[in-house]
Short mmCIF file of C-alpha atoms and ligand atoms in Angstrom, two decimals:
data_model
loop_
_atom_site.label_atom_id
_atom_site.label_comp_id
_atom_site.label_asym_id
_atom_site.label_seq_id
_atom_site.Cartn_x
_atom_site.Cartn_y
_atom_site.Cartn_z
CA UNK A 1278 98.17 90.42 97.99
CA UNK A 1279 97.24 87.57 100.38
CA UNK A 1280 93.64 88.75 100.72
CA UNK A 1281 93.09 89.05 96.97
CA UNK A 1282 94.57 85.59 96.61
CA UNK A 1283 92.12 84.01 99.02
CA UNK A 1284 89.06 86.03 97.90
CA UNK A 1285 89.56 85.88 94.16
CA UNK A 1286 92.34 83.62 92.98
CA UNK A 1287 91.41 84.20 89.34
CA UNK A 1288 92.07 87.95 89.49
CA UNK A 1289 95.08 87.39 91.76
CA UNK A 1290 96.68 85.12 89.16
CA UNK A 1291 96.01 87.60 86.38
CA UNK A 1292 97.55 90.47 88.39
CA UNK A 1293 100.64 88.35 89.03
CA UNK A 1294 100.87 87.50 85.33
CA UNK A 1295 100.62 91.18 84.36
CA UNK A 1296 103.30 91.98 86.95
CA UNK A 1297 105.54 89.34 85.35
CA UNK A 1298 104.80 90.67 81.86
CA UNK A 1299 105.80 94.18 82.96
CA UNK A 1300 108.99 92.77 84.53
CA UNK A 1301 110.05 90.48 81.66
CA UNK A 1302 109.39 92.81 78.73
CA UNK A 1303 110.94 96.00 77.44
CA UNK A 1304 108.04 98.45 77.60
CA UNK A 1305 108.41 101.19 75.03
CA UNK A 1306 104.83 102.46 74.88
CA UNK A 1307 105.44 106.21 75.05
CA UNK A 1308 102.57 106.93 77.45
CA UNK A 1309 103.44 104.24 80.01
CA UNK A 1310 105.77 104.07 83.00
CA UNK A 1311 106.42 102.20 86.28
CA UNK A 1312 105.16 103.97 89.41
CA UNK A 1313 106.89 103.58 92.74
CA UNK A 1314 105.69 101.25 95.50
CA UNK A 1315 104.70 104.36 97.47
CA UNK A 1316 102.40 105.53 94.66
CA UNK A 1317 100.95 102.02 94.31
CA UNK A 1318 100.32 101.81 98.05
CA UNK A 1319 98.51 105.15 98.11
CA UNK A 1320 96.14 104.00 95.35
CA UNK A 1321 95.19 100.90 97.36
CA UNK A 1322 93.94 102.63 100.50
CA UNK A 1323 90.68 103.32 102.33
CA UNK A 1324 90.58 106.71 100.63
CA UNK A 1325 88.66 104.89 97.89
CA UNK A 1326 85.75 104.59 100.38
CA UNK A 1327 85.07 108.31 100.64
CA UNK A 1328 82.82 110.59 98.57
CA UNK A 1329 83.94 114.24 98.43
CA UNK A 1330 81.93 116.22 95.86
CA UNK A 1331 83.07 119.82 95.93
CA UNK A 1332 86.35 121.36 97.01
CA UNK A 1333 88.21 121.67 100.32
CA UNK A 1334 86.06 123.58 102.81
CA UNK A 1335 83.07 123.50 100.41
CA UNK A 1336 82.02 119.85 100.16
CA UNK A 1337 78.54 118.40 99.79
CA UNK A 1338 79.17 115.48 102.18
CA UNK A 1339 80.45 115.55 105.75
CA UNK A 1340 83.50 113.70 107.03
CA UNK A 1341 86.10 115.54 104.93
CA UNK A 1342 88.54 116.35 107.77
CA UNK A 1343 91.28 114.20 106.22
CA UNK A 1344 90.39 114.33 102.52
CA UNK A 1345 90.50 118.14 102.50
CA UNK A 1346 94.06 118.02 103.82
CA UNK A 1347 95.13 115.45 101.24
CA UNK A 1348 93.66 117.38 98.32
CA UNK A 1349 95.22 120.67 99.52
CA UNK A 1350 98.64 119.01 99.81
CA UNK A 1351 98.34 117.58 96.27
CA UNK A 1352 97.36 121.01 94.92
CA UNK A 1353 100.17 122.86 96.72
CA UNK A 1354 102.77 120.34 95.55
CA UNK A 1355 101.55 120.56 91.93
CA UNK A 1356 101.60 124.38 92.08
CA UNK A 1357 105.19 124.36 93.37
CA UNK A 1358 106.38 121.69 90.96
CA UNK A 1359 105.07 123.49 87.87
CA UNK A 1360 104.95 127.10 89.04
CA UNK A 1361 101.21 127.31 88.37
CA UNK A 1362 98.84 129.84 89.93
CA UNK A 1363 95.93 127.40 90.26
CA UNK A 1364 95.61 123.61 90.00
CA UNK A 1365 92.60 121.32 89.94
CA UNK A 1366 93.63 117.72 90.73
CA UNK A 1367 90.20 116.10 90.37
CA UNK A 1368 89.93 115.12 86.66
CA UNK A 1369 89.63 111.36 86.34
CA UNK A 1370 92.01 111.28 83.38
CA UNK A 1371 93.30 113.25 80.40
CA UNK A 1372 90.21 113.13 78.20
CA UNK A 1373 87.80 114.37 80.92
CA UNK A 1374 90.35 117.07 81.82
CA UNK A 1375 90.41 118.34 78.24
CA UNK A 1376 86.63 118.24 77.94
CA UNK A 1377 86.31 120.12 81.25
CA UNK A 1378 88.48 122.91 79.79
CA UNK A 1379 86.20 123.12 76.75
CA UNK A 1380 83.17 123.22 79.04
CA UNK A 1381 84.75 126.08 80.98
CA UNK A 1382 85.48 128.28 77.97
CA UNK A 1383 83.47 127.19 74.93
CA UNK A 1384 79.89 126.85 73.71
CA UNK A 1385 78.80 124.01 71.40
CA UNK A 1386 79.62 124.99 67.81
CA UNK A 1387 82.59 127.21 68.73
CA UNK A 1388 85.71 126.78 66.65
CA UNK A 1389 88.77 125.05 68.09
CA UNK A 1390 92.10 124.47 66.33
CA UNK A 1391 94.26 121.51 67.35
CA UNK A 1392 96.85 119.14 65.89
CA UNK A 1393 95.29 116.58 63.53
CA UNK A 1394 94.98 113.11 65.06
CA UNK A 1395 96.93 111.38 62.26
CA UNK A 1396 99.71 113.96 62.70
CA UNK A 1397 100.14 113.28 66.41
CA UNK A 1398 97.25 115.14 68.06
CA UNK A 1399 95.01 113.49 70.66
CA UNK A 1400 91.42 112.36 70.07
CA UNK A 1401 90.20 115.16 72.34
CA UNK A 1402 92.01 117.83 70.31
CA UNK A 1403 89.12 117.87 67.81
CA UNK A 1404 89.08 114.44 66.15
CA UNK A 1405 85.71 113.98 64.41
CA UNK A 1406 84.96 110.71 66.26
CA UNK A 1407 85.43 112.38 69.67
CA UNK A 1408 83.09 114.65 71.60
CA UNK A 1409 85.58 117.45 70.84
CA UNK A 1410 84.95 117.01 67.11
CA UNK A 1411 81.22 116.40 67.42
CA UNK A 1412 80.24 119.31 69.71
CA UNK A 1413 82.67 121.91 68.36
CA UNK A 1414 83.65 123.15 64.95
CA UNK A 1415 87.01 121.44 65.06
CA UNK A 1416 89.69 122.60 62.66
CA UNK A 1417 92.99 120.77 62.64
CA UNK A 1418 96.50 121.73 61.69
CA UNK A 1419 98.87 119.45 59.81
CA UNK A 1420 102.62 119.04 60.15
CA UNK A 1421 104.97 120.16 57.39
CA UNK A 1422 104.96 117.51 54.67
CA UNK A 1423 108.73 117.68 54.06
CA UNK A 1424 110.07 118.00 57.59
CA UNK A 1425 107.35 116.45 59.77
CA UNK A 1426 107.69 119.51 62.00
CA UNK A 1427 105.05 121.93 63.28
CA UNK A 1428 104.66 124.70 60.70
CA UNK A 1429 103.97 127.82 62.80
CA UNK A 1430 103.49 130.12 59.78
CA UNK A 1431 100.86 127.79 58.35
CA UNK A 1432 99.10 127.54 61.74
CA UNK A 1433 99.09 131.34 62.03
CA UNK A 1434 97.50 131.67 58.60
CA UNK A 1435 94.92 128.99 59.40
CA UNK A 1436 94.11 130.57 62.77
CA UNK A 1437 93.68 134.04 61.28
CA UNK A 1438 91.36 132.56 58.70
CA UNK A 1439 89.21 130.26 60.93
CA UNK A 1440 89.30 132.53 64.02
CA UNK A 1441 89.24 129.78 66.67
CA UNK A 1442 88.07 130.52 70.18
CA UNK A 1443 90.76 128.16 71.44
CA UNK A 1444 94.04 126.86 70.04
CA UNK A 1445 95.32 123.55 71.38
CA UNK A 1446 99.02 122.76 71.47
CA UNK A 1447 100.33 119.40 72.67
CA UNK A 1448 100.36 115.91 71.26
CA UNK A 1449 100.46 112.17 71.71
CA UNK A 1450 103.08 111.44 69.06
CA UNK A 1451 105.29 114.42 68.19
CA UNK A 1452 109.00 113.86 68.87
CA UNK A 1453 110.06 117.49 69.09
CA UNK A 1454 109.79 120.42 71.47
CA UNK A 1455 106.91 122.82 70.90
CA UNK A 1456 107.48 126.57 70.73
CA UNK A 1457 104.85 127.61 73.28
CA UNK A 1458 105.73 131.30 73.00
CA UNK A 1459 105.05 131.18 69.26
CA UNK A 1460 101.70 129.48 69.87
CA UNK A 1461 100.78 132.19 72.39
CA UNK A 1462 101.65 134.94 69.91
CA UNK A 1463 99.42 133.29 67.29
CA UNK A 1464 96.59 132.84 69.82
CA UNK A 1465 96.84 136.49 70.91
CA UNK A 1466 96.85 137.68 67.32
CA UNK A 1467 93.54 135.99 66.58
CA UNK A 1468 91.99 136.54 70.03
CA UNK A 1469 92.02 132.84 70.98
CA UNK A 1470 92.77 131.17 74.29
CA UNK A 1471 95.78 128.85 74.32
CA UNK A 1472 95.43 125.42 75.90
CA UNK A 1473 98.49 123.18 76.14
CA UNK A 1474 98.03 119.45 76.71
CA UNK A 1475 101.38 118.44 78.21
CA UNK A 1476 100.34 114.91 79.18
CA UNK A 1477 103.20 113.22 77.37
CA UNK A 1478 106.03 115.47 78.51
CA UNK A 1479 104.81 116.67 81.96
CA UNK A 1480 107.53 114.65 83.70
CA UNK A 1481 110.17 116.24 81.51
CA UNK A 1482 108.80 119.69 82.38
CA UNK A 1483 108.78 118.82 86.11
CA UNK A 1484 112.36 117.57 85.77
CA UNK A 1485 113.50 120.68 83.85
CA UNK A 1486 114.40 118.60 80.77
CA UNK A 1487 111.80 120.32 78.57
CA UNK A 1488 110.54 123.91 78.36
CA UNK A 1489 107.44 124.65 80.41
CA UNK A 1490 104.21 125.80 78.79
CA UNK A 1491 103.01 127.38 82.06
CA UNK A 1492 104.35 130.92 81.38
CA UNK A 1493 102.56 131.06 78.01
CA UNK A 1494 99.36 129.02 78.12
CA UNK A 1495 96.06 130.23 79.53
CA UNK A 1496 95.39 126.70 80.66
CA UNK A 1497 97.44 123.50 80.75
CA UNK A 1498 96.14 119.96 81.10
CA UNK A 1499 98.09 116.83 81.89
CA UNK A 1500 97.65 113.25 82.86
CA UNK A 1501 99.74 112.24 85.85
CA UNK A 1502 100.75 108.73 84.83
CA UNK A 1503 103.01 109.12 81.80
CA UNK A 1504 106.48 110.66 82.09
CA UNK A 1505 105.36 112.24 85.40
CA UNK A 1506 105.25 108.71 86.91
CA UNK A 1507 102.18 109.14 89.08
CA UNK A 1508 98.84 107.31 89.31
CA UNK A 1509 96.22 107.15 86.55
CA UNK A 1510 94.68 110.59 86.78
CA UNK A 1511 94.91 114.14 85.48
CA UNK A 1512 95.00 117.79 86.48
CA UNK A 1513 94.35 121.21 85.07
CA UNK A 1514 96.75 124.08 85.72
CA UNK A 1515 95.70 127.65 84.98
CA UNK A 1516 96.01 131.29 85.80
CA UNK A 1517 94.18 132.45 88.91
CA UNK A 1518 91.68 134.43 86.84
CA UNK A 1519 90.39 131.16 85.32
CA UNK A 1520 90.34 129.20 88.60
CA UNK A 1521 86.61 129.52 89.29
CA UNK A 1522 85.62 128.63 85.71
CA UNK A 1523 87.88 125.56 85.69
CA UNK A 1524 86.77 124.31 89.10
CA UNK A 1525 83.10 124.72 88.18
CA UNK A 1526 83.63 122.88 84.89
CA UNK A 1527 85.30 119.89 86.58
CA UNK A 1528 82.69 119.75 89.36
CA UNK A 1529 79.73 119.91 88.92
CA UNK A 1530 80.21 120.37 85.16
CA UNK A 1531 81.90 117.11 84.20
CA UNK A 1532 82.30 114.91 87.24
CA UNK A 1533 80.94 113.82 90.58
CA UNK A 1534 83.14 112.76 93.48
CA UNK A 1535 86.91 112.91 93.03
CA UNK A 1536 88.93 109.70 93.35
CA UNK A 1537 90.58 110.47 96.68
CA UNK A 1538 92.95 107.48 96.58
CA UNK A 1539 94.25 108.83 93.27
CA UNK A 1540 94.60 112.34 94.70
CA UNK A 1541 96.76 110.95 97.52
CA UNK A 1542 98.88 108.98 95.07
CA UNK A 1543 99.31 112.15 92.99
CA UNK A 1544 100.55 113.99 96.08
CA UNK A 1545 103.10 111.23 96.66
CA UNK A 1546 104.22 111.32 93.02
CA UNK A 1547 104.58 115.13 93.08
CA UNK A 1548 106.79 114.82 96.16
CA UNK A 1549 108.89 112.19 94.38
CA UNK A 1550 109.20 114.46 91.33
CA UNK A 1551 110.34 117.47 93.33
CA UNK A 1552 114.00 116.57 93.77
CA UNK A 1553 117.35 116.17 92.02
CA UNK A 1554 116.88 112.43 91.40
CA UNK A 1555 113.81 113.14 89.33
CA UNK A 1556 115.71 115.81 87.36
CA UNK A 1557 118.37 113.17 86.61
CA UNK A 1558 115.59 110.81 85.56
CA UNK A 1559 114.02 113.36 83.20
CA UNK A 1560 117.39 114.20 81.63
CA UNK A 1561 118.10 110.49 81.16
CA UNK A 1562 114.69 109.91 79.51
CA UNK A 1563 115.63 112.49 76.86
CA UNK A 1564 119.18 111.15 76.54
CA UNK A 1565 117.84 107.62 76.13
CA UNK A 1566 115.47 108.89 73.42
CA UNK A 1567 118.44 110.36 71.54
CA UNK A 1568 120.49 107.18 71.89
CA UNK A 1569 117.62 104.96 70.72
CA UNK A 1570 117.09 107.33 67.76
CA UNK A 1571 120.78 107.08 66.82
CA UNK A 1572 120.69 103.29 67.12
CA UNK A 1573 117.52 103.04 65.01
CA UNK A 1574 118.91 105.33 62.31
CA UNK A 1575 122.21 103.46 62.27
CA UNK A 1576 120.12 100.35 61.55
CA UNK A 1577 118.49 102.03 58.55
CA UNK A 1578 115.19 103.14 60.08
CA UNK A 1579 113.46 106.31 58.92
CA UNK A 1580 112.55 108.51 61.91
CA UNK A 1581 109.90 111.16 61.43
CA UNK A 1582 111.66 114.56 61.84
CA UNK A 1583 115.01 112.71 61.79
CA UNK A 1584 115.27 112.22 65.55
CA UNK A 1585 113.79 113.27 68.87
CA UNK A 1586 114.04 116.03 71.49
CA UNK A 1587 111.78 114.36 74.03
CA UNK A 1588 110.87 110.87 75.22
CA UNK A 1589 109.29 109.59 72.01
CA UNK A 1590 110.25 108.42 68.55
CA UNK A 1591 107.97 107.97 65.58
CA UNK A 1592 109.40 105.45 63.16
CA UNK A 1593 108.28 104.78 59.58
CA UNK A 1594 108.94 101.04 59.24
CA UNK A 1595 107.76 100.67 55.65
CA UNK A 1596 111.30 101.03 54.27
CA UNK A 1597 111.87 97.64 55.93
CA UNK A 1598 109.02 96.19 53.85
CA UNK A 1599 106.65 95.85 56.79
CA UNK A 1600 103.66 97.79 58.13
CA UNK A 1601 103.42 99.26 61.64
CA UNK A 1602 100.92 96.67 62.87
CA UNK A 1603 102.82 93.48 61.94
CA UNK A 1604 106.00 95.14 63.20
CA UNK A 1605 104.37 95.89 66.58
CA UNK A 1606 102.97 92.35 66.80
CA UNK A 1607 106.34 90.75 66.04
CA UNK A 1608 108.10 93.02 68.56
CA UNK A 1609 105.57 92.09 71.25
CA UNK A 1610 106.25 88.40 70.61
CA UNK A 1611 109.94 89.15 71.07
CA UNK A 1612 109.36 90.99 74.37
CA UNK A 1613 109.46 94.61 73.14
CA UNK A 1614 106.11 96.33 73.62
CA UNK A 1615 105.25 99.27 71.34
CA UNK A 1616 102.16 100.55 69.55
CA UNK A 1617 101.57 100.87 65.84
CA UNK A 1618 101.00 104.48 64.89
CA UNK A 1619 100.08 106.63 61.90
CA UNK A 1620 102.81 108.88 60.53
CA UNK A 1621 102.06 112.35 59.10
CA UNK A 1622 100.42 112.07 55.64
CA UNK A 1623 100.31 108.30 56.09
CA UNK A 1624 99.34 106.65 52.79
CA UNK A 1625 98.15 103.58 54.74
CA UNK A 1626 94.94 103.19 56.76
CA UNK A 1627 94.87 103.95 60.58
CA UNK A 1628 94.16 100.27 61.34
CA UNK A 1629 97.35 99.30 59.51
CA UNK A 1630 99.56 102.39 59.44
CA UNK A 1631 103.19 102.91 58.41
CA UNK A 1632 104.71 103.61 61.81
CA UNK A 1633 105.48 102.49 65.29
CA UNK A 1634 105.81 104.83 68.29
CA UNK A 1635 108.53 104.23 70.87
CA UNK A 1636 109.00 105.92 74.24
CA UNK A 1637 111.76 105.86 76.85
CA UNK A 1638 109.99 106.85 80.10
CA UNK A 1639 109.38 103.31 81.41
CA UNK A 1640 112.74 101.76 80.52
CA UNK A 1641 114.55 104.75 82.04
CA UNK A 1642 112.66 104.13 85.30
CA UNK A 1643 114.17 100.63 85.39
CA UNK A 1644 117.69 101.94 84.85
CA UNK A 1645 118.36 101.62 81.12
CA UNK A 1646 121.15 103.93 79.92
CA UNK A 1647 123.20 104.27 76.72
CA UNK A 1648 124.46 100.68 76.43
CA UNK A 1649 120.99 99.25 77.03
CA UNK A 1650 119.30 101.60 74.53
CA UNK A 1651 121.79 100.67 71.81
CA UNK A 1652 121.02 97.00 72.50
CA UNK A 1653 117.26 97.72 72.31
CA UNK A 1654 117.79 99.31 68.87
CA UNK A 1655 119.68 96.21 67.72
CA UNK A 1656 116.91 93.90 68.93
CA UNK A 1657 114.21 95.99 67.23
CA UNK A 1658 116.14 95.81 63.97
CA UNK A 1659 116.67 92.07 64.25
CA UNK A 1660 112.95 91.42 64.82
CA UNK A 1661 111.69 93.80 62.14
CA UNK A 1662 114.17 92.42 59.60
CA UNK A 1663 112.79 88.90 60.08
CA UNK A 1664 109.29 89.24 61.58
CA UNK A 1665 108.28 85.73 60.57
CA UNK A 1666 111.35 83.96 61.92
CA UNK A 1667 109.69 82.39 64.96
CA UNK A 1668 112.88 80.72 66.09
CA UNK A 1669 114.78 84.04 66.15
CA UNK A 1670 111.88 85.78 67.88
CA UNK A 1671 111.69 83.11 70.60
CA UNK A 1672 115.45 83.39 71.11
CA UNK A 1673 115.27 87.19 71.46
CA UNK A 1674 112.31 86.92 73.85
CA UNK A 1675 114.36 84.60 76.09
CA UNK A 1676 117.39 86.93 75.90
CA UNK A 1677 115.20 89.92 76.81
CA UNK A 1678 113.55 88.17 79.77
CA UNK A 1679 117.00 87.26 81.09
CA UNK A 1680 118.39 90.78 80.40
CA UNK A 1681 115.44 92.37 82.24
CA UNK A 1682 116.27 90.48 85.45
CA UNK A 1683 119.16 92.92 85.96
CA UNK A 1684 116.86 95.95 85.78
CA UNK A 1685 114.11 95.56 88.40
CA UNK A 1686 111.54 98.29 87.83
CA UNK A 1687 110.04 100.44 90.61
CA UNK A 1688 106.94 98.95 92.21
CA UNK A 1689 107.59 95.32 91.22
CA UNK A 1690 109.32 92.67 93.27
CA UNK A 1691 109.28 89.41 91.36
N1 DSN B 1433 96.56 106.93 75.09
C1 DSN B 1433 97.57 107.94 75.32
C2 DSN B 1433 98.79 107.70 74.50
O1 DSN B 1433 99.16 106.55 74.35
O2 DSN B 1433 99.42 108.64 74.04
C3 DSN B 1433 97.08 109.31 75.14
O3 DSN B 1433 96.04 109.55 76.01
#
């Protein structure tokens, strides 16, 4: 960092402060993680200097002797890790990856059916404010009002009635495992393609701690930076018969030159994910989710669906006489970083919803296990029970900063 320091001390200081924030706080945002130093190093290389529109062996600029090799390695590693027939590693992130899939298979005005945003779906699964809701006839499915679970019978009925061209499974805030086979049966019955967005749980799939959608879905998208613990980026995995359509949709359909430094960092992350240590990590992420759920419920919190099967928990905090937003703000002050989140059928507005979302991918990367997760649950309860007790919050923040010193995360040496 010496060169940043001398060229731009202002940005240098801010990077150091963010590094310290990530070290000192308990990061429970379900989509975040800590990447390794190796992944960080790959993102900060001269690969950022190169333009490479096209694909290996078919580029529109010369000088691709090295980039072609890097992209091919990333693709082969992703194919092996997930058992996919074809992979495109060029999408800049999850939203462009999803839109590229729509571009490959849909025409404006076609019907798509995805999980409703307030029920845990992603913006790009058909939310009206997103391009997916503006350019397509986006229908959305709700969760079961009583259980908070996906209601496959209701989705089947809705799909048979609205005849979507594509059904989207996957989520940003659903704490349970999805029955991909059931989704495929529904899609086949109404003649739809099945897309699975596995961004949140891709690391669990890679680590064999979650069922894989690959055998069932026509196409799978994922970011690479959540539970998969790679750089900010995304990929699309599909059957060979869709390879040409997907590649054409990503480039030239959606994007220009791929971010080669990101592609290299992805390759490094896929190598890191392809071993027994990563399997242990993925299992521990799920185990930590279960422990945190138990600890939260023992402290009187209401968990949507009554628990978790993956890395995330959705907690209705209103029984503690607080909304999701003030709860998240108080937790942040205390050194526990979460996001406020709508719960299914939330009676409150999205800007001030009933819930908070918690995730265990990042804290598991820094070595938290059962004892630590129980302690985290206790701290969350203490803060949410007295969100205006500034003295208590300052005390907990100091305890957390001291506690975190014993759990140095990957990629940070403070
Ligand atoms: N923003 C991500 C999340 O937090 O789930 C989804 O893209």
